[in-house]
Structures are given as C-alpha cells and as structure tokens.
Coordinates of N, CA and C in Angstrom, one line a residue:
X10 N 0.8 -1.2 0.0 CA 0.0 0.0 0.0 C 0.9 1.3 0.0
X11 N 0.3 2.8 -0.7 CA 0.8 3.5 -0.3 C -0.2 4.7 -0.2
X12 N 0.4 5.4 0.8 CA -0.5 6.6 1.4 C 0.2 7.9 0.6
X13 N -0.8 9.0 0.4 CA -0.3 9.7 0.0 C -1.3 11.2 0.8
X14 N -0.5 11.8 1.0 CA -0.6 13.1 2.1 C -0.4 14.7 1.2
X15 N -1.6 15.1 0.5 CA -1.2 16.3 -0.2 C -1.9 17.6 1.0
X16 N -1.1 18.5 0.3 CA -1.1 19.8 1.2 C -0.7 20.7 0.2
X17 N -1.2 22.2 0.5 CA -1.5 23.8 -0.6 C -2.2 24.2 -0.8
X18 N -3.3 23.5 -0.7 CA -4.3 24.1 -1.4 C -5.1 25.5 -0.8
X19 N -5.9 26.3 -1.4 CA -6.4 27.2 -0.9 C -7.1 28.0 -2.1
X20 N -7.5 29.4 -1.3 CA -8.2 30.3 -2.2 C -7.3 31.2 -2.7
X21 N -7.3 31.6 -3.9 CA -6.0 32.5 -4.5 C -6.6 33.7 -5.4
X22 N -6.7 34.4 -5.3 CA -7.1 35.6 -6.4 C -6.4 35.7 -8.0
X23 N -7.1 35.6 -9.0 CA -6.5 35.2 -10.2 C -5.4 36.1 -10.4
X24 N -4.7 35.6 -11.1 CA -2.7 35.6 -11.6 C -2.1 35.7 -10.0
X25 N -2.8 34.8 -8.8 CA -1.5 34.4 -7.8 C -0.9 33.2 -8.2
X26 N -0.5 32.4 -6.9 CA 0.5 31.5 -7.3 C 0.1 30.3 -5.8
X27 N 0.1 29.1 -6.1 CA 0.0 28.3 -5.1 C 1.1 27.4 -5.5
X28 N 1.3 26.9 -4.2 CA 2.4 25.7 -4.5 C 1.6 24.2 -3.9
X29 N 1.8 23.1 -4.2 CA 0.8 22.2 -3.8 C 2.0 21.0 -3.6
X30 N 2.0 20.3 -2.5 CA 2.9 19.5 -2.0 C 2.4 17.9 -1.8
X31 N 2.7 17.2 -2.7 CA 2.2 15.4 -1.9 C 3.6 14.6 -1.5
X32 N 3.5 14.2 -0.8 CA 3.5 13.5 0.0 C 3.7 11.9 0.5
X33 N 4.6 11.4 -0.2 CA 3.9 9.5 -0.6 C 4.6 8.6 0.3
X34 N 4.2 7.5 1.3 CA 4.5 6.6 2.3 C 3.9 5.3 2.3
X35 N 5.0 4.2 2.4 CA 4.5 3.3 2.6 C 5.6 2.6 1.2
X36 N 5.0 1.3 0.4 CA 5.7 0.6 -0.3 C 5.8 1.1 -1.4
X37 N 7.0 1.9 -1.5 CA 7.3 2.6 -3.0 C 8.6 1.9 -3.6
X38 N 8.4 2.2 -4.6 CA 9.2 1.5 -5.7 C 10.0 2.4 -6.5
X39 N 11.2 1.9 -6.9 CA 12.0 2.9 -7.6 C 11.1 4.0 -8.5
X40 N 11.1 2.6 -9.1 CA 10.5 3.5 -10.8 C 9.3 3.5 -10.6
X41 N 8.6 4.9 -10.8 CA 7.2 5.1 -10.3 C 7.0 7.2 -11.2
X42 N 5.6 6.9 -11.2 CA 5.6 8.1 -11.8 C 4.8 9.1 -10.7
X43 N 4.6 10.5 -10.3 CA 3.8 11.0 -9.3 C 3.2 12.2 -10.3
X44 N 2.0 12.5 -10.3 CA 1.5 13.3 -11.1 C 0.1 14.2 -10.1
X45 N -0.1 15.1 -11.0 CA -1.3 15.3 -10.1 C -2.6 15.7 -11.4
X46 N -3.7 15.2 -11.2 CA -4.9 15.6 -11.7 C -5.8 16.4 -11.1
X47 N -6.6 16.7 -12.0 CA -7.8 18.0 -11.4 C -9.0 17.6 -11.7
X48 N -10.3 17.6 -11.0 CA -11.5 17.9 -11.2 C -12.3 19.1 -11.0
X49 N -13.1 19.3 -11.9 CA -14.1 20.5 -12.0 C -15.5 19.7 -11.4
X50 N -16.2 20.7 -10.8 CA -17.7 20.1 -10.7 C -18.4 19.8 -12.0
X51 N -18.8 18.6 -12.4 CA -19.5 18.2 -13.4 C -18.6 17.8 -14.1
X52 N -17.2 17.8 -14.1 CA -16.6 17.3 -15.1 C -15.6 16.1 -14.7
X53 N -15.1 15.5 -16.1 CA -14.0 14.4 -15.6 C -12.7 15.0 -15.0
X54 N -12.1 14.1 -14.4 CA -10.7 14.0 -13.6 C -9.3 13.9 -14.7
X55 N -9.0 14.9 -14.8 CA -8.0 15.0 -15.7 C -6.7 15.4 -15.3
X56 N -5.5 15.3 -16.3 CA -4.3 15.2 -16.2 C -3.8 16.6 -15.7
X57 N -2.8 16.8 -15.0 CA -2.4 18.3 -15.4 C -0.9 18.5 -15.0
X58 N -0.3 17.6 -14.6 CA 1.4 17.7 -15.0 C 1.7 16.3 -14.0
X59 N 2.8 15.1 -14.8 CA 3.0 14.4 -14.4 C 5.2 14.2 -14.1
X60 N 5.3 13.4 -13.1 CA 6.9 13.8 -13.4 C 7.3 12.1 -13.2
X61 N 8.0 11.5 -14.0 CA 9.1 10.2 -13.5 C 9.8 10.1 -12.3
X62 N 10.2 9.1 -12.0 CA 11.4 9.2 -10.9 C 12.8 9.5 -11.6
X63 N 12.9 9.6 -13.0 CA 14.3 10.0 -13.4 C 14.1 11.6 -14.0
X64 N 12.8 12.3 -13.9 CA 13.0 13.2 -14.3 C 11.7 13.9 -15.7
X65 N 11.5 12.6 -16.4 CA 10.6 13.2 -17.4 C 9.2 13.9 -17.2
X66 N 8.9 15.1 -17.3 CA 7.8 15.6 -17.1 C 6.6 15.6 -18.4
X67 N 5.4 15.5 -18.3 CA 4.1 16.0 -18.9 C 3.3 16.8 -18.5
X68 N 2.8 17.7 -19.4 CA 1.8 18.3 -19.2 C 0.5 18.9 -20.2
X69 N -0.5 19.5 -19.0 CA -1.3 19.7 -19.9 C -1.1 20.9 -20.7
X70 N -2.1 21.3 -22.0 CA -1.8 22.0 -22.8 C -2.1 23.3 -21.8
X71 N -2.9 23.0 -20.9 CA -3.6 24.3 -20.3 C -2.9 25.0 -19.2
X72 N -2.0 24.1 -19.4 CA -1.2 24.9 -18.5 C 0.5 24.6 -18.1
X73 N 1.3 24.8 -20.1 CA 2.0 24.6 -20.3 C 2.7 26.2 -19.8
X74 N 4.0 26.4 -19.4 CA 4.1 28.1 -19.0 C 3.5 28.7 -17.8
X75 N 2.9 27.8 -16.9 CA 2.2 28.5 -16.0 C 2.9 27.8 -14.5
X76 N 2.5 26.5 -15.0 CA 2.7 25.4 -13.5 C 4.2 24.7 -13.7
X77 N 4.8 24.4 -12.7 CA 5.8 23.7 -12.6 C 5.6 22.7 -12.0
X78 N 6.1 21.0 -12.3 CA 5.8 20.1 -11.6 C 7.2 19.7 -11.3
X79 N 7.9 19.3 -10.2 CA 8.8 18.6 -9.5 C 8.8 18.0 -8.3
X80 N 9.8 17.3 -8.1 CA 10.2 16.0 -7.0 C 11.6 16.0 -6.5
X81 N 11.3 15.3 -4.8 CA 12.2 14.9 -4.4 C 12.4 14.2 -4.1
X82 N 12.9 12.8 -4.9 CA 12.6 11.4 -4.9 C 13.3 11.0 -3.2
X83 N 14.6 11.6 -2.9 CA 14.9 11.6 -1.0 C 13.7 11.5 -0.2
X84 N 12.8 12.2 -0.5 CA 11.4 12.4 0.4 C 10.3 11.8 -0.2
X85 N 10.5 11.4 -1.2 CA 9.0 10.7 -2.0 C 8.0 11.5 -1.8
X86 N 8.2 13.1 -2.5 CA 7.5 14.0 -2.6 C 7.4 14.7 -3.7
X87 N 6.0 15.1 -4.8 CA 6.3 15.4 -5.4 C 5.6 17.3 -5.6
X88 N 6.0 18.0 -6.2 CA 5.0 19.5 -6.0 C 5.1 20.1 -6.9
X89 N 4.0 20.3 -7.2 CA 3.2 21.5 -7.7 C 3.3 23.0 -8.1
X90 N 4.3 23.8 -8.4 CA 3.7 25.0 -7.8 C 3.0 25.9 -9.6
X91 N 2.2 26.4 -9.3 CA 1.3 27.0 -10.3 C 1.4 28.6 -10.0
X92 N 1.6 29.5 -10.6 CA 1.2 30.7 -11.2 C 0.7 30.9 -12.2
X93 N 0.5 32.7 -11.8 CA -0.6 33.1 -13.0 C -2.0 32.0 -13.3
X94 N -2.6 32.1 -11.8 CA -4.2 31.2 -11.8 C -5.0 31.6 -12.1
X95 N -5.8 30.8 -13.0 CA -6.9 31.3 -13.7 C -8.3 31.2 -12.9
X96 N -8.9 31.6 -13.2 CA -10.7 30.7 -12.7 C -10.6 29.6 -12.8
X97 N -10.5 29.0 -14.3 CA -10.9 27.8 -14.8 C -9.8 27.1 -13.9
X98 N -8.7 27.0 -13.6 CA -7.9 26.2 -12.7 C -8.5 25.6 -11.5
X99 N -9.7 26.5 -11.2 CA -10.6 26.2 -9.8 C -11.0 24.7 -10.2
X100 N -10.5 23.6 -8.9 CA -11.2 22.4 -9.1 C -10.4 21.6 -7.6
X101 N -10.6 20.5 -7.4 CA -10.1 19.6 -6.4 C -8.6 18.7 -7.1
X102 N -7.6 18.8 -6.2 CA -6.6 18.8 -7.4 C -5.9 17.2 -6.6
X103 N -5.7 16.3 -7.1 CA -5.5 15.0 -6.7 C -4.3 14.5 -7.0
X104 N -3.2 14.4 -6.1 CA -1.8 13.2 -6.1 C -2.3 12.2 -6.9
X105 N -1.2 11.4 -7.8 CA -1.5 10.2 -8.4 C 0.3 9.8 -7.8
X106 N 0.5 8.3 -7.3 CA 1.3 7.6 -7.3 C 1.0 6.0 -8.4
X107 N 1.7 6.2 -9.5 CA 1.8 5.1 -10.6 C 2.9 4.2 -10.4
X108 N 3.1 2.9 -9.8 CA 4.4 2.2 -9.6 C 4.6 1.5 -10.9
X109 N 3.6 1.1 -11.8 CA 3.5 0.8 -13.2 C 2.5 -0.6 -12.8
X110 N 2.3 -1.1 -11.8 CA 1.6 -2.4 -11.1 C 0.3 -1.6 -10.5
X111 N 0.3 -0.6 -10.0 CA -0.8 -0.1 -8.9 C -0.6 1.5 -9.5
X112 N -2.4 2.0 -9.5 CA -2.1 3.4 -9.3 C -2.8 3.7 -7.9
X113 N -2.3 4.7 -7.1 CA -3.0 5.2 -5.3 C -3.4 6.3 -6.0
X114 N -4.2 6.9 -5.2 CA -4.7 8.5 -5.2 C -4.6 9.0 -3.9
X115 N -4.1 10.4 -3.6 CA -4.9 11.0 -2.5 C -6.2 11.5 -2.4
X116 N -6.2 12.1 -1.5 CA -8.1 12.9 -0.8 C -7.9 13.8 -1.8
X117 N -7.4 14.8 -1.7 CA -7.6 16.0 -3.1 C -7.4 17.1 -1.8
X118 N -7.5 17.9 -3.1 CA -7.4 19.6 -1.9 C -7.7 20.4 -3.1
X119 N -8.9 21.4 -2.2 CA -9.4 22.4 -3.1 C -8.7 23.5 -3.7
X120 N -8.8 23.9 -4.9 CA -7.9 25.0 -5.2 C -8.8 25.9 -5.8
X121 N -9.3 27.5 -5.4 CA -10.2 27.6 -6.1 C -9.5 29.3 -6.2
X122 N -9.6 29.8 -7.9 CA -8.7 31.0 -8.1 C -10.2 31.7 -8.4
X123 N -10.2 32.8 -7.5 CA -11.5 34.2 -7.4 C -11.2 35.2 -6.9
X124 N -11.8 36.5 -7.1 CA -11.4 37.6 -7.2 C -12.7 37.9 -5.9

C-alpha cells in the first residue's frame, strides 16, 4: 500500500500562485511516476502535470508556461507550484502515485482562483 498526504491548497485571487505539495509513504518502488490531476464540478478527472522518478515531465496543454511540476525522490515528494491562476484552474486537485503495477490517489485539496 501506499499513502499519499497532499497539502497547498487554498483560495487565491486570479494571476497568484500556489504551491501544492504530496507527499507519498508506505511501499514505494523505484520506478514510479507521481502526477497530479484535477476535477471541475460536473466534469471528468483530468491530467495536469506528471513527473518520472528519473525526471521526465508532462503536461497539460492548459497549463504549459504557467505550472511547474517537481520532485524529491529523498522524500518521495512530489510539487506543484502554479502561477498566473486562472478561474478555470478552480477544481479539487488530486496526487497520483503510478508504480506501473498499482495506481494510489490522495483525498484531493481544493484549489479555487476568485477575485
């Protein structure tokens, strides 16, 4: 099993900046990917930047230029941080741990950008 513990989240006024921190414990494995996804009310659970344990990152189109995703594989931590937030960024934003065998999720944490 593995637990994952995310933390950042908050209310932010559009073009601030949050940083969003997970957190991963328990039976981790080298090679593993940590990413985080987002939901909107009403909508599906989607991608929004993923990173390897050696380094390779993805992201979404929507927020290529804006968000940075990195890790500290020492801590089996991976973060987030986002500027320049939009409205539409508002959603519940969820840790993924991928070992390539199992994927975990955390609880999520709200992130909602309003004026």
């Amino acid at each position: 099993q593995v637990q994952l513990v995310e933390s950042g989240g908050g209310l932010v006024q559009p073009g601030g900046s949050l940083r969003l921190s997970c957190a991963a414990s328990g039976s981790i494995f080298s090679n593993n990917i940590m990413g985080w996804y987002r939901q909107a009310p009403g909508k599906e659970r989607d991608l929004v930047a993923s990173i390897a344990n050696r380094g390779t990152t993805n992201y979404a189109d929507s927020v290529k230029g804006r968000f940075t995703i990195s890790r500290d594989n020492a801590k089996n931590t991976v973060y987030l941080q986002m500027n320049s937030l939009k409205p539409e960024d508002t959603a519940v934003y969820y840790c993924q741990y991928n070992n390539y065998f199992r994927i975990f999720w955390g609880q999520g944490t709200q992130v909602t950008v309003s004026s």
